Amino acid sequence: MTRGRIRAKLRRSHLYTFGCLKPSTTEEAPHPLQGPGFSRTVYCNQPLLHDKRPLLYCKNDISTTKYNVITFFPKALFEQFRRVANIYFLLAACLSASPISPFSPLSMIAPLAFVVGLSMAKEALEDSRRFVQDVKVNRRKVNRHKGDGIFGPRSWQNIMVGDVVKVNKDQFFPADLLLLSSSYEDGICYVETMNLDGETNLKVKRSLEATMTLDNDEVFKDFTGTIQCEDPNPNLYTFVGNLDYECQIYPLDPSQILLRDSKLRNTDYIYGVAIFTGHDSKVMQNSTKSPSKRSTIEKKMDYIIYTLFTVLILISVISSIGFIFKTKYQAPKWWYLRPDNIEYQYDPNKVGVAGMSHLITALILYGYLIPISLYVSIEVVKVLQATFINQDIQMYDEETGTPADARTSNLNEELGQVDTILSDKTGTLTCNQMDFLKCSIAGTAYGVRSSEIEVAAAKQMASDHEDQESDLSNFPMPKSKARISWDNVRKAEEIELETVVTSKGDEDQKHAIKGFGFEDDRLMNCNWLQEPNADDLLMFFRILAVCHTAIPELNEETGVYTYEAESPDEGAFLVAAREFGFEFCRRTQSSIFIHERFSASRKVVEREYKLLNLLDFTSKRKRMSVIVRDEEGSLFLFCKGADSIIFDRLSKNGKHYLEATTRHLNEYGEAGLRTLALAYRKLDEQEYTAWNNEFQKAKAAVGADRDSMLERVSDMMEKGLILVGATAVEDKLQKGVPQCIDNLAQAGLKIWVLTGDKMETAINIGFACSLLRQGMKQICITTPVSDSVATDVKQGIKDNILNQITNGSQMIKLEKDPHAAFALIIDGKTLTYALEDDMKLLFLGLAVDCASVICCRVSPKQKALVTRLVKQGSGKTTLAIGDGANDVGMIQEADIGVGISGVEGSDG
């Protein structure tokens, strides 16, 4: 498919029904923006107005360093003298400059200067790396309106509030922008927010209808407007404001806001105006200042220094008392000291002065009780340890050529004392690569490859058998049970062996097809035509190829189509359909074109499906449907969604494969796979016409009940479905993740996963990576849905959450099975209440009693707050792992932060 003009002409709002899309109309009332928190005024295309008070907004450059040129010496010296030992050595160095010192001042000052200087140089080196990263970001280029309809490149750091910028495909947004228009006629654009919330699904944004026509450079010559909106805040999911444009006021909401550090996808370009820049942007509002971390050993050494210093003073005082006694009573008798011409520090008539001078001398003389050489050695050893970490070949990633990089050596020893690990999910535990692995069609299961969790379970069963084998003589077992055990182990070993052989033999073939891990000759190379239910198989493949919102792109080098989809799952479905012989190749405003292959000769037939309606996927609906007309003129509704939703909408005649499909779905779920059910319905022309009239009325409605009307009308059509089958997709884990988590759990470490994904996705991944196990009891804490607008509704929600936490704690206490394991699962909205002062300790108490904790739909700020709660509440060492900008706060808040180069980006 050629990109550009054809693609730009698509009015994607004709497809989308729900989500962010609401009809723009001047009848919709603007937001009442009064009072504190809504004082920001932005003059569009007039950035110089914001250089004057009271609109003096911050610049767009960012800094994540701990120091700058001015503050380095005072702050770095303060950090060094937070160590009690350094304070002691400084005092000792000052005393050594006195005339009564038994040593040269240089012998005390030189080691102190070496230790402090080495530590400060190390701090400067580590902070310089952060500075280089900041410079790299600040110097990124974006096209900015210079005037007279001319756009030119400008550094991010020079973008000002009110600037109109043009962002091209696959570029990051330089600031929080108001979307004015896009390459699509109706102002649609796709945004990837992985750096913000960890979600891989593309978000659909849409500009106001009033600004859609601002779609080329020249029209911005005379463009002006005024935005009144909320003040800078860290909430990623809300925005309230008004746009005053051409004597009309239009209300703004989050669907028109493009956040900094999110990426433009599937859209050639967008125009936007900067609202929040630099540290006012929402992603920077979610960040925290680079903290100064000290290891537990270093803190403990301070207490040891206090003890040694107390002993030193005690020894010196005893020595001084003895000296006073000798000086007063015995020194006059020692004629060889010439008492008539004695120095003041030995004068028996001034025993107070003599005692003090001896005390100072003793403190210096006995000062090596606290050896400064130990600190020198420790600093050198830490630097060498960091060098060894950097050169560790087992932490080198050959694929990207990235070695380990210890950006601080202060915390090396903390790695052996970790109690709780808090990890991001997307890109950290998973590769974020969906592979189509298995499917159930017409009651028959297809796909012979085992998922990673099946392989892990097989290995675990084999391992358990080996552990029990030596004890069989001590624990007699009936023959039948022994036979069952052996059979299970044999099956487990067969699964493992099969997987190993497959991965070895067909490794090149599998890796050549990204997103497709399916293996079963019954469906490949058109062999499905020989299957007994070929008609159902044909319908299954057509649903995969037609029911989606993706855009195809032809790779001219390979001649293969790739797909830019809203989610990795959808992309995997299209790759699977392509491999089965149903290749989605083109999309126009009203049609979808599929290359269908019905023979092994690779001869294809292009079929057109007229796209009449699309009922898009939302988290509430948990399904999506398309209504199409094929070339024979037949009307079909194709639907895919969560099995529980689809099964409730089946007709009596559509449940023929329900029992078998349900059984297969349960097996797929136990294997840690993400599942969807596929169904269809053949429509009557008259029925469709009547329904479409109702649907168009609901779509054109204005008012608060528009979404509920659309939901009701959609439900009318999405009933009486015929079940075809189900899909099973595997989210590939990073290599060795299940084994690593299992080893960490056996070592007694607690593991928390903090993710921006929805609850169902997080639970599936929990099973896949062994964080959740079969038989583990789940405690899910969620916020009750309430339509009430009463003033006490917040208190009611808090009471409900408190009750859930109390019940969960009680459930754990009353559990009689000593081997029972619990998992706590909580979403971000609930977490907002659970982290409040009057509830957070109860929440922490419940979480600590659970073997695993998963926090879903959490913002970057919440990740940092949860990490702080665990660190301060438990008093144990915490380690945070992440790979995106949304993980920086969590990494900085933990005792130890590990940033990895993953799918979302990289952290330090």
Short mmCIF file of C-alpha atoms in Angstrom, two decimals, residues 483-827:
data_model
loop_
_atom_site.label_atom_id
_atom_site.label_comp_id
_atom_site.label_asym_id
_atom_site.label_seq_id
_atom_site.Cartn_x
_atom_site.Cartn_y
_atom_site.Cartn_z
CA ARG A 483 2.35 -44.99 38.38
CA ILE A 484 0.49 -41.69 38.15
CA SER A 485 3.56 -39.80 39.33
CA TRP A 486 5.77 -41.49 36.77
CA ASP A 487 3.24 -40.82 34.01
CA ASN A 488 3.15 -37.12 34.90
CA VAL A 489 6.90 -36.90 34.84
CA ARG A 490 7.05 -38.74 31.54
CA LYS A 491 4.52 -36.33 30.03
CA ALA A 492 6.44 -33.39 31.41
CA GLU A 493 9.67 -34.69 29.95
CA GLU A 494 7.95 -35.25 26.61
CA ILE A 495 6.73 -31.65 26.57
CA GLU A 496 10.19 -30.40 27.40
CA LEU A 497 11.89 -32.69 24.90
CA GLU A 498 9.44 -31.74 22.17
CA THR A 499 10.05 -28.06 22.79
CA VAL A 500 13.81 -28.44 22.83
CA VAL A 501 13.84 -30.48 19.60
CA THR A 502 11.49 -28.03 17.90
CA SER A 503 13.48 -24.99 18.98
CA LYS A 504 16.72 -26.56 17.80
CA GLY A 505 15.45 -27.89 14.48
CA ASP A 506 13.33 -25.00 13.28
CA GLU A 507 15.06 -22.14 15.02
CA ASP A 508 15.84 -20.19 11.86
CA GLN A 509 12.32 -20.62 10.50
CA LYS A 510 10.63 -19.43 13.68
CA HIS A 511 12.79 -16.39 14.16
CA ALA A 512 12.18 -15.38 10.53
CA ILE A 513 8.48 -14.69 11.24
CA LYS A 514 8.04 -12.15 13.98
CA GLY A 515 4.78 -12.56 15.86
CA PHE A 516 4.08 -16.09 14.58
CA GLY A 517 5.12 -19.07 16.71
CA PHE A 518 2.40 -21.40 15.46
CA GLU A 519 3.32 -24.91 14.34
CA ASP A 520 0.76 -27.37 13.00
CA ASP A 521 0.85 -28.84 9.48
CA ARG A 522 -2.92 -29.33 9.51
CA LEU A 523 -3.44 -25.58 8.89
CA MET A 524 -0.30 -24.58 7.01
CA ASN A 525 0.16 -24.50 3.23
CA CYS A 526 -3.61 -24.66 2.64
CA ASN A 527 -3.85 -28.09 4.29
CA TRP A 528 -6.81 -26.71 6.24
CA LEU A 529 -8.93 -27.37 3.13
CA GLN A 530 -8.65 -31.09 3.94
CA GLU A 531 -10.06 -30.62 7.45
CA PRO A 532 -13.66 -31.76 8.13
CA ASN A 533 -14.85 -28.25 9.14
CA ALA A 534 -13.22 -26.27 6.35
CA ASP A 535 -16.09 -23.73 6.24
CA ASP A 536 -15.56 -22.84 9.90
CA LEU A 537 -11.81 -22.59 9.34
CA LEU A 538 -12.42 -20.22 6.42
CA MET A 539 -14.64 -18.02 8.58
CA PHE A 540 -12.03 -18.02 11.38
CA PHE A 541 -9.28 -16.82 9.03
CA ARG A 542 -11.50 -14.13 7.53
CA ILE A 543 -12.39 -12.78 10.98
CA LEU A 544 -8.67 -12.56 11.80
CA ALA A 545 -7.96 -10.73 8.53
CA VAL A 546 -10.91 -8.30 8.57
CA CYS A 547 -11.81 -7.51 12.21
CA HIS A 548 -9.20 -4.89 13.17
CA THR A 549 -8.14 -1.24 12.79
CA ALA A 550 -4.57 -1.80 11.57
CA ILE A 551 -2.76 -0.20 8.63
CA PRO A 552 -0.70 -2.33 6.20
CA GLU A 553 2.71 -1.27 4.93
CA LEU A 554 4.52 -3.08 2.12
CA ASN A 555 8.20 -3.76 2.66
CA GLU A 556 9.55 -3.20 -0.84
CA GLU A 557 12.71 -5.20 -0.17
CA THR A 558 10.99 -8.38 1.02
CA GLY A 559 7.60 -7.94 -0.65
CA VAL A 560 5.90 -8.80 2.65
CA TYR A 561 3.27 -6.69 4.36
CA THR A 562 3.85 -5.51 7.91
CA TYR A 563 1.18 -4.01 10.10
CA GLU A 564 0.96 -0.99 12.36
CA ALA A 565 -1.71 -2.01 14.83
CA GLU A 566 -3.13 -0.49 17.99
CA SER A 567 -1.87 -3.42 20.04
CA PRO A 568 0.77 -6.15 19.61
CA ASP A 569 -2.03 -8.74 19.87
CA GLU A 570 -3.78 -7.32 16.82
CA GLY A 571 -0.53 -7.30 14.90
CA ALA A 572 0.04 -10.97 15.78
CA PHE A 573 -3.46 -11.87 14.51
CA LEU A 574 -2.76 -10.23 11.15
CA VAL A 575 0.60 -11.96 10.81
CA ALA A 576 -1.13 -15.27 11.60
CA ALA A 577 -3.84 -14.59 9.01
CA ARG A 578 -1.13 -13.78 6.46
CA GLU A 579 0.70 -17.04 7.17
CA PHE A 580 -2.55 -19.00 6.91
CA GLY A 581 -3.08 -17.51 3.44
CA PHE A 582 -5.34 -14.52 4.17
CA GLU A 583 -3.14 -11.44 3.76
CA PHE A 584 -4.57 -8.04 4.64
CA CYS A 585 -3.06 -5.82 1.93
CA ARG A 586 -5.00 -2.56 1.60
CA ARG A 587 -7.48 -0.32 3.35
CA THR A 588 -9.51 2.50 1.85
CA GLN A 589 -12.11 4.75 3.38
CA SER A 590 -14.85 2.15 3.01
CA SER A 591 -13.19 -1.16 2.13
CA ILE A 592 -10.69 -3.75 3.30
CA PHE A 593 -8.83 -5.84 0.70
CA ILE A 594 -7.57 -9.35 1.45
CA HIS A 595 -5.31 -11.60 -0.64
CA GLU A 596 -6.82 -15.06 -0.14
CA ARG A 597 -4.90 -18.21 -1.07
CA PHE A 598 -6.69 -21.54 -1.46
CA SER A 599 -3.91 -23.71 -2.88
CA ALA A 600 -0.28 -24.47 -2.17
CA SER A 601 0.67 -22.94 -5.54
CA ARG A 602 0.51 -19.51 -3.87
CA LYS A 603 -2.00 -18.26 -6.43
CA VAL A 604 -4.00 -15.54 -4.68
CA VAL A 605 -7.37 -13.95 -5.18
CA GLU A 606 -8.00 -10.38 -4.01
CA ARG A 607 -11.33 -10.03 -2.23
CA GLU A 608 -12.94 -6.76 -1.17
CA TYR A 609 -14.98 -6.39 2.01
CA LYS A 610 -17.06 -3.23 2.25
CA LEU A 611 -16.61 -1.83 5.75
CA LEU A 612 -19.99 -0.53 6.88
CA ASN A 613 -19.52 -0.07 10.64
CA LEU A 614 -16.81 -0.59 13.22
CA LEU A 615 -17.66 -0.95 16.92
CA ASP A 616 -14.23 -0.41 18.43
CA PHE A 617 -12.68 -2.06 21.46
CA THR A 618 -12.83 -0.36 24.87
CA SER A 619 -11.83 -1.63 28.29
CA LYS A 620 -15.50 -1.56 29.28
CA ARG A 621 -16.84 -3.43 26.21
CA LYS A 622 -13.93 -5.92 26.03
CA ARG A 623 -14.79 -6.69 22.41
CA MET A 624 -14.72 -5.18 18.95
CA SER A 625 -16.90 -5.83 15.91
CA VAL A 626 -17.02 -4.93 12.24
CA ILE A 627 -20.00 -5.11 9.91
CA VAL A 628 -18.95 -5.87 6.32
CA ARG A 629 -20.48 -6.76 2.98
CA ASP A 630 -18.60 -9.33 0.93
CA GLU A 631 -18.38 -9.51 -2.86
CA GLU A 632 -21.46 -11.76 -3.02
CA GLY A 633 -23.48 -9.05 -1.27
CA SER A 634 -23.89 -10.95 2.04
CA LEU A 635 -23.79 -8.98 5.28
CA PHE A 636 -21.68 -10.26 8.19
CA LEU A 637 -20.85 -9.07 11.67
CA PHE A 638 -17.38 -10.29 12.73
CA CYS A 639 -16.66 -10.06 16.45
CA LYS A 640 -13.68 -10.83 18.68
CA GLY A 641 -13.37 -10.28 22.42
CA ALA A 642 -13.02 -11.73 25.90
CA ASP A 643 -14.53 -15.22 26.07
CA SER A 644 -16.87 -14.32 28.95
CA ILE A 645 -18.32 -11.46 26.89
CA ILE A 646 -18.66 -13.40 23.63
CA PHE A 647 -20.18 -16.50 25.28
CA ASP A 648 -22.98 -14.40 26.79
CA ARG A 649 -23.93 -13.18 23.31
CA LEU A 650 -24.15 -16.53 21.52
CA SER A 651 -27.36 -17.72 19.90
CA LYS A 652 -28.84 -21.11 20.73
CA ASN A 653 -27.57 -22.45 17.42
CA GLY A 654 -24.17 -20.79 17.92
CA LYS A 655 -23.06 -22.88 20.92
CA HIS A 656 -22.19 -26.02 19.00
CA TYR A 657 -18.47 -25.69 19.81
CA LEU A 658 -18.89 -23.98 23.19
CA GLU A 659 -17.95 -26.91 25.43
CA ALA A 660 -14.81 -27.85 23.50
CA THR A 661 -13.73 -24.23 23.07
CA THR A 662 -14.19 -23.57 26.80
CA ARG A 663 -12.01 -26.55 27.61
CA HIS A 664 -9.30 -25.34 25.23
CA LEU A 665 -9.47 -21.80 26.63
CA ASN A 666 -8.93 -23.15 30.15
CA GLU A 667 -5.90 -25.07 28.93
CA TYR A 668 -4.53 -21.98 27.20
CA GLY A 669 -5.10 -19.90 30.33
CA GLU A 670 -3.19 -22.42 32.45
CA ALA A 671 -0.37 -22.16 29.92
CA GLY A 672 -0.19 -18.41 30.54
CA LEU A 673 -1.52 -17.43 27.10
CA ARG A 674 -3.68 -14.39 26.28
CA THR A 675 -6.96 -15.58 24.77
CA LEU A 676 -9.77 -14.11 22.68
CA ALA A 677 -12.93 -15.72 21.32
CA LEU A 678 -14.03 -15.22 17.69
CA ALA A 679 -17.64 -15.27 16.53
CA TYR A 680 -19.78 -14.03 13.65
CA ARG A 681 -23.37 -13.40 12.64
CA LYS A 682 -24.96 -13.31 9.20
CA LEU A 683 -27.26 -10.29 8.95
CA ASP A 684 -30.54 -9.72 7.16
CA GLU A 685 -30.59 -6.65 4.90
CA GLN A 686 -33.79 -5.24 6.37
CA GLU A 687 -32.63 -5.85 9.94
CA TYR A 688 -29.32 -4.11 9.25
CA THR A 689 -30.95 -1.07 7.65
CA ALA A 690 -33.24 -0.55 10.64
CA TRP A 691 -30.36 -1.01 13.09
CA ASN A 692 -28.03 1.32 11.16
CA ASN A 693 -30.62 4.12 11.29
CA GLU A 694 -30.73 3.80 15.08
CA PHE A 695 -26.94 3.61 15.22
CA GLN A 696 -26.42 6.76 13.18
CA LYS A 697 -28.92 8.63 15.38
CA ALA A 698 -27.02 7.56 18.49
CA LYS A 699 -23.68 8.48 16.90
CA ALA A 700 -24.93 11.96 16.03
CA ALA A 701 -26.49 12.54 19.44
CA VAL A 702 -25.21 15.31 21.69
CA GLY A 703 -25.26 15.02 25.44
CA ALA A 704 -24.01 13.07 28.42
CA ASP A 705 -26.00 9.95 27.52
CA ARG A 706 -24.47 9.57 24.04
CA ASP A 707 -22.09 6.79 25.08
CA SER A 708 -24.82 4.84 26.83
CA MET A 709 -27.03 5.16 23.73
CA LEU A 710 -24.23 3.83 21.52
CA GLU A 711 -23.61 1.01 23.97
CA ARG A 712 -27.29 0.03 23.94
CA VAL A 713 -27.58 0.13 20.14
CA SER A 714 -24.34 -1.84 19.71
CA ASP A 715 -25.61 -4.49 22.13
CA MET A 716 -28.68 -4.92 19.95
CA MET A 717 -26.49 -6.02 17.03
CA GLU A 718 -23.82 -7.97 18.97
CA LYS A 719 -26.21 -10.76 19.93
CA GLY A 720 -27.17 -14.07 18.42
CA LEU A 721 -23.54 -14.78 17.51
CA ILE A 722 -22.16 -18.08 16.24
CA LEU A 723 -18.95 -19.21 17.95
CA VAL A 724 -16.13 -20.13 15.56
CA GLY A 725 -13.16 -20.56 17.86
CA ALA A 726 -10.53 -18.86 19.97
CA THR A 727 -6.95 -17.60 19.70
CA ALA A 728 -4.05 -17.99 22.12
CA VAL A 729 -1.21 -15.46 21.98
CA GLU A 730 1.97 -15.58 24.04
CA ASP A 731 3.66 -12.44 25.34
CA LYS A 732 7.27 -13.51 25.08
CA LEU A 733 9.16 -13.23 28.32
CA GLN A 734 12.72 -12.04 28.56
CA LYS A 735 15.10 -14.98 28.50
CA GLY A 736 15.25 -16.80 31.85
CA VAL A 737 12.60 -14.68 33.61
CA PRO A 738 10.52 -17.57 35.10
CA GLN A 739 13.63 -19.35 36.37
CA CYS A 740 15.02 -16.11 37.78
CA ILE A 741 11.81 -15.24 39.63
CA ASP A 742 11.52 -18.80 40.92
CA ASN A 743 15.11 -18.69 42.26
CA LEU A 744 14.55 -15.30 43.86
CA ALA A 745 11.34 -16.52 45.52
CA GLN A 746 13.14 -19.59 46.87
CA ALA A 747 15.82 -17.28 48.28
CA GLY A 748 13.07 -15.50 50.24
CA LEU A 749 12.96 -12.28 48.22
CA LYS A 750 9.57 -10.60 47.84
CA ILE A 751 8.68 -9.52 44.29
CA TRP A 752 6.31 -6.69 43.36
CA VAL A 753 5.34 -5.90 39.78
CA LEU A 754 4.24 -2.31 39.10
CA THR A 755 2.76 -1.87 35.64
CA GLY A 756 0.60 0.52 33.66
CA ASP A 757 -1.21 -2.38 31.97
CA LYS A 758 -4.77 -3.36 32.76
CA MET A 759 -5.45 -6.00 35.39
CA GLU A 760 -6.22 -8.92 33.04
CA THR A 761 -2.95 -8.44 31.13
CA ALA A 762 -0.90 -8.16 34.32
CA ILE A 763 -2.44 -11.35 35.73
CA ASN A 764 -1.66 -13.28 32.53
CA ILE A 765 1.96 -12.16 32.64
CA GLY A 766 2.07 -13.00 36.35
CA PHE A 767 1.27 -16.61 35.50
CA ALA A 768 3.68 -16.67 32.58
CA CYS A 769 6.66 -15.50 34.63
CA SER A 770 5.87 -17.69 37.68
CA LEU A 771 4.95 -14.71 39.83
CA LEU A 772 1.47 -16.21 40.09
CA ARG A 773 1.05 -19.97 40.27
CA GLN A 774 -1.85 -22.35 39.95
CA GLY A 775 -3.42 -22.83 43.36
CA MET A 776 -2.27 -19.46 44.64
CA LYS A 777 -5.17 -17.54 46.19
CA GLN A 778 -5.68 -14.09 44.66
CA ILE A 779 -6.80 -11.07 46.68
CA CYS A 780 -8.06 -8.45 44.22
CA ILE A 781 -8.70 -4.97 45.62
CA THR A 782 -10.62 -2.67 43.29
CA THR A 783 -12.54 0.59 43.52
CA PRO A 784 -16.31 0.15 43.43
CA VAL A 785 -18.02 1.81 40.46
CA SER A 786 -20.35 4.57 41.64
CA ASP A 787 -22.42 7.09 39.74
CA SER A 788 -23.18 9.05 42.89
CA VAL A 789 -22.14 12.69 43.07
CA ALA A 790 -22.73 13.02 46.83
CA THR A 791 -20.08 14.80 48.86
CA ASP A 792 -19.41 11.72 50.96
CA VAL A 793 -18.83 9.41 47.97
CA LYS A 794 -15.05 9.55 48.47
CA GLN A 795 -15.38 8.49 52.08
CA GLY A 796 -17.68 5.66 51.00
CA ILE A 797 -15.09 4.43 48.50
CA LYS A 798 -12.37 4.62 51.15
CA ASP A 799 -14.48 2.63 53.60
CA ASN A 800 -15.09 -0.01 50.94
CA ILE A 801 -11.38 -0.31 50.14
CA LEU A 802 -10.53 -0.43 53.84
CA ASN A 803 -13.03 -3.24 54.25
CA GLN A 804 -11.44 -5.16 51.37
CA ILE A 805 -7.96 -4.77 52.91
CA THR A 806 -9.23 -5.88 56.32
CA ASN A 807 -10.99 -8.90 54.83
CA GLY A 808 -7.84 -9.85 52.92
CA SER A 809 -5.70 -9.68 56.06
CA GLN A 810 -8.29 -11.72 57.95
CA MET A 811 -8.35 -14.34 55.17
CA ILE A 812 -4.58 -14.81 55.46
CA LYS A 813 -4.70 -15.09 59.27
CA LEU A 814 -7.50 -17.68 59.19
CA GLU A 815 -5.79 -19.82 56.55
CA LYS A 816 -5.06 -23.22 58.09
CA ASP A 817 -2.84 -24.58 55.34
CA PRO A 818 0.75 -23.58 56.24
CA HIS A 819 1.82 -23.92 52.60
CA ALA A 820 -0.93 -21.70 51.19
CA ALA A 821 0.33 -18.76 49.12
CA PHE A 822 -1.50 -15.49 48.49
CA ALA A 823 -1.16 -12.91 45.73
CA LEU A 824 -2.34 -9.33 46.07
CA ILE A 825 -3.60 -7.52 42.94
CA ILE A 826 -4.60 -3.84 43.11
CA ASP A 827 -5.29 -1.19 40.47
#
